Coordinates of C-alpha atoms in Angstrom, one line a residue:
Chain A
X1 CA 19.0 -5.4 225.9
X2 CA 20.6 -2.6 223.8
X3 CA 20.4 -3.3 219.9
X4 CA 22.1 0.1 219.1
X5 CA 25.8 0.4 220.8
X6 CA 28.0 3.4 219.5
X7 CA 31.1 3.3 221.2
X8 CA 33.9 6.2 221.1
X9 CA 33.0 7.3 217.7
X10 CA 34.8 10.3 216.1
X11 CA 34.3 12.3 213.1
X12 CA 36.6 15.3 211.6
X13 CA 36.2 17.3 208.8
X14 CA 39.3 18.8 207.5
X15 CA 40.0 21.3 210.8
X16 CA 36.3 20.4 212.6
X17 CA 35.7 18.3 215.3
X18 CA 32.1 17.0 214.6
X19 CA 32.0 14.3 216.8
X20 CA 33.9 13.5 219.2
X21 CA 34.5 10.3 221.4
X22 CA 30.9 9.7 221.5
X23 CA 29.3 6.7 222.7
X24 CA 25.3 5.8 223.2
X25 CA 22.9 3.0 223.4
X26 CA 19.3 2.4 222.7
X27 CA 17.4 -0.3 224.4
X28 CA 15.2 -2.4 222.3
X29 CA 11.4 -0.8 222.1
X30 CA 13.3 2.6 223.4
X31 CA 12.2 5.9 222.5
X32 CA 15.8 7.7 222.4
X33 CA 16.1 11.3 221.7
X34 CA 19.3 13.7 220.3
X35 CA 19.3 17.2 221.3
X36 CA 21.6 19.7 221.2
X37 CA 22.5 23.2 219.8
X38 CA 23.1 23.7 215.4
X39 CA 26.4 21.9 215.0
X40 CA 26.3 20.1 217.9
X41 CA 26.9 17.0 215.6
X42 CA 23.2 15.5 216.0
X43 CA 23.1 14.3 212.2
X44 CA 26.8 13.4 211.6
X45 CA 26.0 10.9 214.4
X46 CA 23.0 9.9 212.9
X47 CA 24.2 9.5 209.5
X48 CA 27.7 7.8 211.2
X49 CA 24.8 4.9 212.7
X50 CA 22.9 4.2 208.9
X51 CA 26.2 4.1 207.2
X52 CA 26.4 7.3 205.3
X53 CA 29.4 8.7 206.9
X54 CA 32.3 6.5 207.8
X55 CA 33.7 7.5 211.4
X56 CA 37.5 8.0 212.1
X57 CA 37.3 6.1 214.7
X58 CA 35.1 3.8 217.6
X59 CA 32.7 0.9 216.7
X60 CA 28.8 0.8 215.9
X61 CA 26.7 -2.2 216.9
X62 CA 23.3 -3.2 215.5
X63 CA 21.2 -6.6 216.5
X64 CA 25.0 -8.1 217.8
X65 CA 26.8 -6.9 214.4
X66 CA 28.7 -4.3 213.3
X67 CA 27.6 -2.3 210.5
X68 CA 31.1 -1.9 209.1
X69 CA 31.2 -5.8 208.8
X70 CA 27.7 -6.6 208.5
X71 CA 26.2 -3.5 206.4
X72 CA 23.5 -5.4 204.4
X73 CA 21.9 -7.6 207.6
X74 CA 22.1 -4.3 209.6
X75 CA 20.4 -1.8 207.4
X76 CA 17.6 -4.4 206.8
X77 CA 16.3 -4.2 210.1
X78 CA 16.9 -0.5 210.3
X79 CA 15.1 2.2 208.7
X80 CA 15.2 6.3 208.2
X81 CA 13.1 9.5 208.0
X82 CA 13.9 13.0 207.6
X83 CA 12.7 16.5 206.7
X84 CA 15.6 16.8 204.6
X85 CA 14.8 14.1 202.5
X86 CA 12.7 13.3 199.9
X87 CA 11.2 10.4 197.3
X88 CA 10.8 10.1 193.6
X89 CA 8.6 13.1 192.9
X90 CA 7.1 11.8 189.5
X91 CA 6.1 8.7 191.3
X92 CA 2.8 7.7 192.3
X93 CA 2.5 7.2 196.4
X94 CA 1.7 3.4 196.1
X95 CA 4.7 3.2 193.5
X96 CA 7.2 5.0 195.6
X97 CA 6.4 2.6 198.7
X98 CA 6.2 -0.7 196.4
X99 CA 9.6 0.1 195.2
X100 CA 11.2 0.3 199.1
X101 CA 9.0 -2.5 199.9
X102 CA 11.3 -4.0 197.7
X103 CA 14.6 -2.8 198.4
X104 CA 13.8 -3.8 201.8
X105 CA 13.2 -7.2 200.5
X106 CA 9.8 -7.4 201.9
X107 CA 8.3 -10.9 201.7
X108 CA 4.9 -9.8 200.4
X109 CA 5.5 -6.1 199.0
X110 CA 1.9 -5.4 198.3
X111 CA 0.4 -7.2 201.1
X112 CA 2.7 -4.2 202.8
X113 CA 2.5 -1.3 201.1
X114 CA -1.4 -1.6 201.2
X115 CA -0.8 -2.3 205.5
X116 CA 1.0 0.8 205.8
X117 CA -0.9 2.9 203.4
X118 CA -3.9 1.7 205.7
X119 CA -1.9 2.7 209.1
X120 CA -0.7 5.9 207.8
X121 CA -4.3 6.8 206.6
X122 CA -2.9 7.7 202.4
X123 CA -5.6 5.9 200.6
X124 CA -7.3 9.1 199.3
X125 CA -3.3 9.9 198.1
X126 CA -2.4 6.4 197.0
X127 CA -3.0 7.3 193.3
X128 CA -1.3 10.7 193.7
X129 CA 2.0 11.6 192.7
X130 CA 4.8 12.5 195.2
X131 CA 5.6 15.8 193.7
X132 CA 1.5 17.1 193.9
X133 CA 1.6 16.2 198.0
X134 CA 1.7 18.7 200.7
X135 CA 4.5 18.4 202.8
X136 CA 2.1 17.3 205.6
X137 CA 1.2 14.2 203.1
X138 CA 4.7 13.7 202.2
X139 CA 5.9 13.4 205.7
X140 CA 3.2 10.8 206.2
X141 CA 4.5 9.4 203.0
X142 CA 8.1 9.3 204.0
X143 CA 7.1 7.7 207.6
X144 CA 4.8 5.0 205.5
X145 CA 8.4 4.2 203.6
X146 CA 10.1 4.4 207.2
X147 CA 7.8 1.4 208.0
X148 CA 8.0 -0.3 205.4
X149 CA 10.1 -3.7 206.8
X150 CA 8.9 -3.3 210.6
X151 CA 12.2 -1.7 211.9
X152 CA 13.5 -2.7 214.8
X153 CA 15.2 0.7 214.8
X154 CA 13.6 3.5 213.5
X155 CA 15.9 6.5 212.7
X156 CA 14.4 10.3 212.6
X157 CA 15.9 13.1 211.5
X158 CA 13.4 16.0 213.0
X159 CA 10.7 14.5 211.6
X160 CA 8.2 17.1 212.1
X161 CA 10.5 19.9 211.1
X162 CA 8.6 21.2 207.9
X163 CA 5.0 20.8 209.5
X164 CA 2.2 23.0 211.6
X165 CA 1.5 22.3 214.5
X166 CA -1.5 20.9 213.7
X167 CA 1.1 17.9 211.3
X168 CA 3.0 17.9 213.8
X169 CA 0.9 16.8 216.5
X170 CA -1.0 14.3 214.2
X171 CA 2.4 12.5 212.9
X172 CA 3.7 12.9 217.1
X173 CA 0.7 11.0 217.7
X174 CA 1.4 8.3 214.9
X175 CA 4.7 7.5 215.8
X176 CA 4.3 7.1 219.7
X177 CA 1.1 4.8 218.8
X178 CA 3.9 2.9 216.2
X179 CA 6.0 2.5 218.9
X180 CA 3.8 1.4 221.4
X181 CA 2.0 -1.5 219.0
X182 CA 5.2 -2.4 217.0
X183 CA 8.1 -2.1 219.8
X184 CA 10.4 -0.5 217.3
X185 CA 13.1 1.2 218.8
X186 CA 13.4 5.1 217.9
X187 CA 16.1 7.2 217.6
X188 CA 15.1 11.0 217.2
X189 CA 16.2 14.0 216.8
X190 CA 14.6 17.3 217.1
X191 CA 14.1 21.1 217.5
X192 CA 11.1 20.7 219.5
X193 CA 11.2 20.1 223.0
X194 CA 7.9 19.5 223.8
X195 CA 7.9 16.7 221.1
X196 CA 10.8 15.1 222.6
X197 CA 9.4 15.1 226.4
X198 CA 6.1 13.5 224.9
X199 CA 8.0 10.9 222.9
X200 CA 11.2 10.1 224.2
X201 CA 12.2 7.9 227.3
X202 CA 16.2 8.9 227.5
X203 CA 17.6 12.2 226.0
X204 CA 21.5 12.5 225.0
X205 CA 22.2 15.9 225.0
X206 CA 25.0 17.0 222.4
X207 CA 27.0 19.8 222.8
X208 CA 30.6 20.4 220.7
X209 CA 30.0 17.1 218.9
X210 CA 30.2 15.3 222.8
X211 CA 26.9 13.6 224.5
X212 CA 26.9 16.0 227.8
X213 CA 23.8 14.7 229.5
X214 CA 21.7 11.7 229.4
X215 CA 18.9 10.6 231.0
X216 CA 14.9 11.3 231.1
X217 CA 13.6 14.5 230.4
X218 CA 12.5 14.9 234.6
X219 CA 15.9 13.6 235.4
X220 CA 17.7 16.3 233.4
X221 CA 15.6 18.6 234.6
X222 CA 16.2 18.2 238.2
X223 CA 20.1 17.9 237.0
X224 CA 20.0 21.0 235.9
X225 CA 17.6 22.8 238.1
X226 CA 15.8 23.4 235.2
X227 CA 11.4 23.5 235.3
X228 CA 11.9 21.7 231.5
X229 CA 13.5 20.8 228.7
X230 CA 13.6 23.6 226.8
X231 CA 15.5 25.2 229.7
X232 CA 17.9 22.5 230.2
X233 CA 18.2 22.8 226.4
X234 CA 18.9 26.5 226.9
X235 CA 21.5 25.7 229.2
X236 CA 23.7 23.2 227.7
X237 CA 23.2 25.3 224.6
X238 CA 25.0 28.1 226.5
X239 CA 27.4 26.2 228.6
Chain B
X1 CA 14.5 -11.8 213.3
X2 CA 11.2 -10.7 212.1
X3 CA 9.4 -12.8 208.7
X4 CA 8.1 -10.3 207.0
X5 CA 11.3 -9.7 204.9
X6 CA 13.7 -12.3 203.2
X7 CA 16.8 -13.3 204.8
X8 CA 18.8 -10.3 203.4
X9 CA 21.7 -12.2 202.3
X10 CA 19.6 -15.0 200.2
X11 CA 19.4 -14.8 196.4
X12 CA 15.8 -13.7 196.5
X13 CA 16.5 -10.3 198.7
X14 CA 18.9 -9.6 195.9
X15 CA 16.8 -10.4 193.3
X16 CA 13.7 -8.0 194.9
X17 CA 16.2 -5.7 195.9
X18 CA 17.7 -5.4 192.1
X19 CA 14.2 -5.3 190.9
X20 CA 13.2 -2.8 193.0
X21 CA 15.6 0.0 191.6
X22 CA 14.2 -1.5 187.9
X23 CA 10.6 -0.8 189.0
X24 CA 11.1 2.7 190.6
X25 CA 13.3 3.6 187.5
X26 CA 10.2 2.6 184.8
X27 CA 7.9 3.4 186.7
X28 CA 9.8 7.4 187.1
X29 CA 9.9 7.1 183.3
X30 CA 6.2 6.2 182.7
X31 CA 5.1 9.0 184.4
X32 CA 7.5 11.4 182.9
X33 CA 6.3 12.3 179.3
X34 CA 9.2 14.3 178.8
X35 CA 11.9 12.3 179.2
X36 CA 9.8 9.5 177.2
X37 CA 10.1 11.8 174.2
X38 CA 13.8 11.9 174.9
X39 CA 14.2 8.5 174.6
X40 CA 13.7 9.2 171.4
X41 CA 14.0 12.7 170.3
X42 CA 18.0 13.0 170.0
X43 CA 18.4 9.8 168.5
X44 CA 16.2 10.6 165.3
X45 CA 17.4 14.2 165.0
X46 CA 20.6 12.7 164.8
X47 CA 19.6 10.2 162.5
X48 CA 17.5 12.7 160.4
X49 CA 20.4 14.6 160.2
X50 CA 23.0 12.0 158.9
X51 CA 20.0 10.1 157.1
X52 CA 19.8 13.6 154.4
X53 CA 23.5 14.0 154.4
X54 CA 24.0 10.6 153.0
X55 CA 21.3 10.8 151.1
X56 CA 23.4 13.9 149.0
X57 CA 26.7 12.5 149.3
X58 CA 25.3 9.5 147.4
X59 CA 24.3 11.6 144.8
X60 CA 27.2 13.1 144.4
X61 CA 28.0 9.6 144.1
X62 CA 30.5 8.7 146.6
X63 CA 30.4 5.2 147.5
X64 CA 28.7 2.9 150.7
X65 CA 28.2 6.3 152.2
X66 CA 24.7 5.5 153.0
X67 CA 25.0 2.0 154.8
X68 CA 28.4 3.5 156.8
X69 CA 27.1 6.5 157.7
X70 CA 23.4 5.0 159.3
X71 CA 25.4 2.0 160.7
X72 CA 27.7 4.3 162.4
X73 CA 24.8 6.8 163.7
X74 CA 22.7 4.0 164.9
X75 CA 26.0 2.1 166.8
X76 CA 26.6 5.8 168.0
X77 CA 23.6 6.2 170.2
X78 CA 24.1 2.3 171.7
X79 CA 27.2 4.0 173.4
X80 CA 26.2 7.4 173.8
X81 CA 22.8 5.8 175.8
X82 CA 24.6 2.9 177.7
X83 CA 26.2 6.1 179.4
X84 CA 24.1 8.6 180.0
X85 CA 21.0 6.0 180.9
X86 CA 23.4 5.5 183.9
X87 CA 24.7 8.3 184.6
X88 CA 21.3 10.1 184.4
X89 CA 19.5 6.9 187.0
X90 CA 22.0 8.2 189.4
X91 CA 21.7 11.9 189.1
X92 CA 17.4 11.4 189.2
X93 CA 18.1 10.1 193.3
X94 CA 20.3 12.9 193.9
X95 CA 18.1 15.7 192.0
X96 CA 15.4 14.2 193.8
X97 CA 16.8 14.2 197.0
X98 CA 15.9 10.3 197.3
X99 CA 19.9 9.4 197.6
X100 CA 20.0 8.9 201.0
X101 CA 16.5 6.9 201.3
X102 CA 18.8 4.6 199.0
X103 CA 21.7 4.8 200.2
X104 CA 20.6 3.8 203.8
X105 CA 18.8 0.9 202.8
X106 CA 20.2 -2.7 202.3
X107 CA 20.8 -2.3 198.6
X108 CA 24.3 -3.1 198.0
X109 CA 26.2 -0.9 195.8
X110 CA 26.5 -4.0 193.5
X111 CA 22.8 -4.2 193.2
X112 CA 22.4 -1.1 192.9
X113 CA 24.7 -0.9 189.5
X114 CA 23.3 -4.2 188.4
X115 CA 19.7 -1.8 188.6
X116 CA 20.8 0.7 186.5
X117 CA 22.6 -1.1 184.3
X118 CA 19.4 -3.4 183.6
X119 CA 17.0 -0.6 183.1
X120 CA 19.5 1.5 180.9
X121 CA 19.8 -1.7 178.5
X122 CA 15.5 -2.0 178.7
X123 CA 16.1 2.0 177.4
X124 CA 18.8 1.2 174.7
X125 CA 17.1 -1.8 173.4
X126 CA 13.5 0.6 173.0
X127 CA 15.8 3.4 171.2
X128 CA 17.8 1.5 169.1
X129 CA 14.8 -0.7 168.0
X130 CA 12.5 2.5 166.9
X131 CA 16.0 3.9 165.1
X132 CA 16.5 0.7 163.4
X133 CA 12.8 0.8 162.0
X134 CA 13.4 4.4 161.2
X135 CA 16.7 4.0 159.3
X136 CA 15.0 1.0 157.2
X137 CA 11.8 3.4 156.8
X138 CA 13.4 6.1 155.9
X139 CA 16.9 4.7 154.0
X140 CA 16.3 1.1 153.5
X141 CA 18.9 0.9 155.6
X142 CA 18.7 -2.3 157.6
X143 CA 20.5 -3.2 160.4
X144 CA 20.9 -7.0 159.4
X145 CA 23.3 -5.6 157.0
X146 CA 25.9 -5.8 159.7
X147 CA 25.4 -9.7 160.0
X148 CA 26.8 -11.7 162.8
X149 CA 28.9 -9.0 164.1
X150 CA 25.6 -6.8 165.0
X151 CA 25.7 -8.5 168.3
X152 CA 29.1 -8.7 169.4
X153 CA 29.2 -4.9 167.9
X154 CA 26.6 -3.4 170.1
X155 CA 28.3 -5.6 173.5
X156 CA 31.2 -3.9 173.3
X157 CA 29.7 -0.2 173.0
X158 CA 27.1 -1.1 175.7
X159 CA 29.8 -1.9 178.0
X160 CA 32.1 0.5 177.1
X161 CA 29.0 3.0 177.9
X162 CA 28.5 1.6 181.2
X163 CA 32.4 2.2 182.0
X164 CA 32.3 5.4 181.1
X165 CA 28.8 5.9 183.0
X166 CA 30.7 5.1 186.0
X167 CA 33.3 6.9 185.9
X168 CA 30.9 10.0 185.9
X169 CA 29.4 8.9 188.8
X170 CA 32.4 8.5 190.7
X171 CA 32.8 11.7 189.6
X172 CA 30.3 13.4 191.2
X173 CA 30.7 11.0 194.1
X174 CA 34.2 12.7 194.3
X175 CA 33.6 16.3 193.6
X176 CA 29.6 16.5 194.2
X177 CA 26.8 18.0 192.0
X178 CA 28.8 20.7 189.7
X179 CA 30.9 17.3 188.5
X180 CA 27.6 16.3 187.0
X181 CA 28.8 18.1 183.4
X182 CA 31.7 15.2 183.5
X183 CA 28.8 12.6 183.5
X184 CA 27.0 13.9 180.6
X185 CA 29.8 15.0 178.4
X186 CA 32.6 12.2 178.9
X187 CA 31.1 10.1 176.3
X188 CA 31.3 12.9 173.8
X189 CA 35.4 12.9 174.3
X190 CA 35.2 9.5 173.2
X191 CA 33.5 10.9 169.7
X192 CA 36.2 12.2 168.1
X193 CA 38.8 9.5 168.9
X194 CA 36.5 6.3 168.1
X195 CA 36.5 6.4 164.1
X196 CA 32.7 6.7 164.6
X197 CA 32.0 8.5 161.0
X198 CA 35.3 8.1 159.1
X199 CA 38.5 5.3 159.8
X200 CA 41.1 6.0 162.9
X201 CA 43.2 6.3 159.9
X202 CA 42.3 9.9 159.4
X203 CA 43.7 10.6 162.4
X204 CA 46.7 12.0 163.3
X205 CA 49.4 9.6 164.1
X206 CA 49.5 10.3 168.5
X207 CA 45.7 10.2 168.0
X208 CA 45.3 7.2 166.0
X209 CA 47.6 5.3 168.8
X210 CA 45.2 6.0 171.5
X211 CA 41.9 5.4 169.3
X212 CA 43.4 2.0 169.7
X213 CA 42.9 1.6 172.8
X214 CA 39.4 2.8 172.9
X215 CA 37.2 -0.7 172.5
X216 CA 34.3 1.9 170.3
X217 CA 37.3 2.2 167.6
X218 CA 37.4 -1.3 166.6
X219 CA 33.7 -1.9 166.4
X220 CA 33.2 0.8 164.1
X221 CA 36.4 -0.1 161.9
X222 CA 34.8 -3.6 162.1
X223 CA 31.4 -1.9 161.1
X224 CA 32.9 -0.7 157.8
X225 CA 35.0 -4.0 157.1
X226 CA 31.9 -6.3 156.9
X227 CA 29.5 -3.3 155.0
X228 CA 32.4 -3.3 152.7
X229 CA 32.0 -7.1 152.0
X230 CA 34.5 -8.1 154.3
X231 CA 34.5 -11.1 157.4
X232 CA 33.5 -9.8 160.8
X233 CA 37.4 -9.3 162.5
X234 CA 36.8 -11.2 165.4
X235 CA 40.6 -11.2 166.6
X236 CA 39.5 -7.0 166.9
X237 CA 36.6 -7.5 168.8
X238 CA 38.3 -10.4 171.0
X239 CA 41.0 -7.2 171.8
X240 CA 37.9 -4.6 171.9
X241 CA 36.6 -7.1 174.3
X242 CA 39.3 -7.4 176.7
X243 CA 39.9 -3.7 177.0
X244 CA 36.1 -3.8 178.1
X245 CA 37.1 -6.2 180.8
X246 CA 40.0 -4.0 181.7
X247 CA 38.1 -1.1 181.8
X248 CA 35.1 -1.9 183.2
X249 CA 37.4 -3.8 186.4
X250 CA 39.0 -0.3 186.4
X251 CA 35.8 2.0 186.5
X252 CA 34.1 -0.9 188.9
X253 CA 37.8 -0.1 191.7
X254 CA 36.8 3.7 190.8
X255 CA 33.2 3.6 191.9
X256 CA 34.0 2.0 194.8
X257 CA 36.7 4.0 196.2
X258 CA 34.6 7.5 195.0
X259 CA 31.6 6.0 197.1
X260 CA 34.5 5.3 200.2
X261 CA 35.6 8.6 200.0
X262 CA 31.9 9.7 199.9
X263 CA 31.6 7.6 203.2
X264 CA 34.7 9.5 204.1
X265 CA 34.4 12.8 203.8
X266 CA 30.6 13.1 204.5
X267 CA 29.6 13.9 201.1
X268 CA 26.9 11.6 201.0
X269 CA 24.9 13.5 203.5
X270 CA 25.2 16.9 201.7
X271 CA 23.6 15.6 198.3
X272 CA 20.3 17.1 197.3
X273 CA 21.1 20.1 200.4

């Protein structure tokens, strides 16, 4: 059963065609990946799904709703990482994920916050502030905040963008094992196409703001005569 | 559906969500000395400042200078903080590049305003509290003096303050980051027009017919009424009050479609880039 549907969404700005007549779906506990060149229109179609940018035209449907109509029940059940965001610097790691517990509306806020700072192994950082972590620690952080209400949908915006390998690979690990115990639904985007053959069960390659290709990474593959992904990646990249 | 958040539409999600933006905000100021000694820095400068000018004026002696002079500086800064506290909530998520973390959560941009607005007045409240023990300190100037109006008084500035907060937020919403001088000086326009330290009177005619219709202008001619010895002139406030309704509807329509357009034009996404 899909819980994300994007249908024939569209996005312009001024004379640029972000996006255009795009439409995707991600199956509930899928691991969903978004490839595609710089300016292919991977975050405008993110940031289209949570809300942040309002498309010119199609329809987006969360859990049965639409988040045009239903914004507040949506978002709830949705959450959002990326290396191109950051929390409250002056804020103390525990503080920063008590106060999304909260605007999450979490029942039990520090029954939760001490869960995921458990899961996300931060209790040496717990008393830290934001501003003093490493950007290792503060991707942790950020994916401890992503967790926060349970998503059912779990939105990453290269996630391991600003980490070494060695991060990387720790936080990869993390968030297949999340997936696996939780069921959350991801969708993910990245530069790294190892990381999205490890993690992802359907790719939606993105070329000119369009999905091109779908499917697994050994079904693209053997669509494009291609020995991997980074290959295929090279060719859709290049026409 | 999972349990382990509130139905996100109930009362008690809005309340936690409301609460949430309260909590991040104090708990951002308790670990920032600096803007703790802010709070508070400005405010008694400014009252130091007007405190030893009064202080010669009524030597020279020119009359209720003191008690008009201290009332007005400490009314002043209920205004001038009602705005910025806002405005400045709202630029901390986008200098710390936490507004989209906010934005993509289920905080409503009602909440999110009711937030600010509750932690700014927790700020105002501190500020004009330690001023008010300064001025009485310092000037036996107390701020009792202004009798029943006090209240009604400081309402109509905190409100006005929020009004004009927005409107630099929609601001920036509309133009982005470098609009972010429009939030922290639009209050100061107001300065000039509002009779703050001398009556609209002294303006210019064209002036004095739009200090009328600044809600700050009848407070502070009411200030001066009731340190005179007069009645507090509640058929001004009842006008200075309905502007604020006005006003406040107006800036409330402006934040809205500013965040739309945000929405619109992707400017959301490029905040903090």
């Amino acid at each position: 059963m899909a819980i994300l549907e994007a249908a024939h969404l569209a996005k312009r700005f001024g004379p640029v065609t972000a996006v255009h007549d795009l439409s995707l779906t991600v199956g509930e506990g899928e691991v969903a990946g978004l490839l595609g060149p710089n300016g292919a229109g991977k975050s405008t179609t993110l940031h289209m799904l949570l809300g942040l940018i309002t498309p010119d035209a199609g329809t987006i449907t969360m859990f049965g709703m639409e988040l045009a109509r239903h914004r507040i029940e949506v978002l709830s059940r949705v959450n959002f990482a990326a290396s191109y965001v950051d929390l409250p610097g002056p804020l103390l790691v525990q503080e920063v994920l008590d106060a999304f517990a909260r605007l999450y509306a979490v029942r039990r806020p520090a029954a939760r916050v001490a869960e995921m700072i458990e899961l996300l192994e931060l209790g040496p950082l717990r008393r830290r502030r934001v501003m003093d972590l490493s950007s290792g620690q503060r991707t942790r952080v950020q994916l401890a905040k992503a967790l926060v209400n349970a998503p059912q949908l779990l939105v990453l915006d290269e996630p391991t963008a600003n980490l070494d390998p060695d991060a990387g690979d720790r936080i990869r690990g993390l968030l297949s094992r999340v997936a696996r115990e939780s069921g959350s639904a991801m969708l993910i985007t990245s530069h790294n196409m190892r990381e999205v053959e490890r993690m992802c069960d359907r790719i939606h390659f993105m070329a000119e703001g369009r999905v091109v290709a779908a499917g697994s990474a050994e079904e693209l593959a053997g669509r494009y005569g291609a020995e991997d992904l980074e290959e295929v990646f090279l060719k859709v990249a290049r026409g | 559906m999972t349990t382990l958040t509130l139905p996100p539409l109930s009362l008690a999600a809005r309340r936690s969500r409301v609460l949430g933006v309260v909590r991040r905000d104090f708990a951002a100021l308790r670990r920032s000395p600096i803007r703790m000694f802010e709070i508070l820095f400005w405010p008694t400068v400014e009252l130091l400042l007007w405190g030893f000018v009064t202080v010669f004026l009524q030597s020279q002696k020119v009359p209720f200078v003191v008690a008009f002079l201290i009332g007005a500086v400490l009314l002043w800064q209920v205004l001038q903080k009602a705005s910025n506290e806002i405005s400045i909530a709202f630029l901390e998520d986008i200098w710390s590049r936490n507004l989209l973390n906010v934005q993509v959560s289920p905080l409503s941009s009602v909440e999110y305003l009711v937030g600010l607005v509750l932690f700014s007045l927790g700020k105002v409240a501190f500020a004009v509290a330690v001023m008010a023990g300064l001025a009485y300190a310092l000037y036996g100037f107390g701020v009792t003096s202004l009798g029943v109006g006090l209240v009604p008084f400081m309402g109509v500035l905190l409100m006005l303050g929020w009004s004009l907060g927005l409107v630099g937020i929609a601001a920036v919403l509309r133009f982005g980051e470098n609009a972010q001088v429009i939030a922290w000086s639009l209050v100061f326009v107001v300065q000039p027009l509002a009779g703050i330290f001398y009556p609209v009177s002294v303006l210019p005619e064209p002036l004095q017919a739009v200090s009328w219709f600044l809600p700050a202008s009848h407070v502070f001619e009411g200030m001066r009424t009731v340190m005179a010895g007069g009645a507090v002139p509640w058929d001004r406030l009842a006008w200075a009050a309905g502007l604020n309704v006005a006003y406040l509807a107006a800036t409330l329509g402006l934040f809205a479609w500013a965040l739309s357009y945000a929405r619109r034009h992707g400017k959301l996404s490029r905040f903090g880039d």
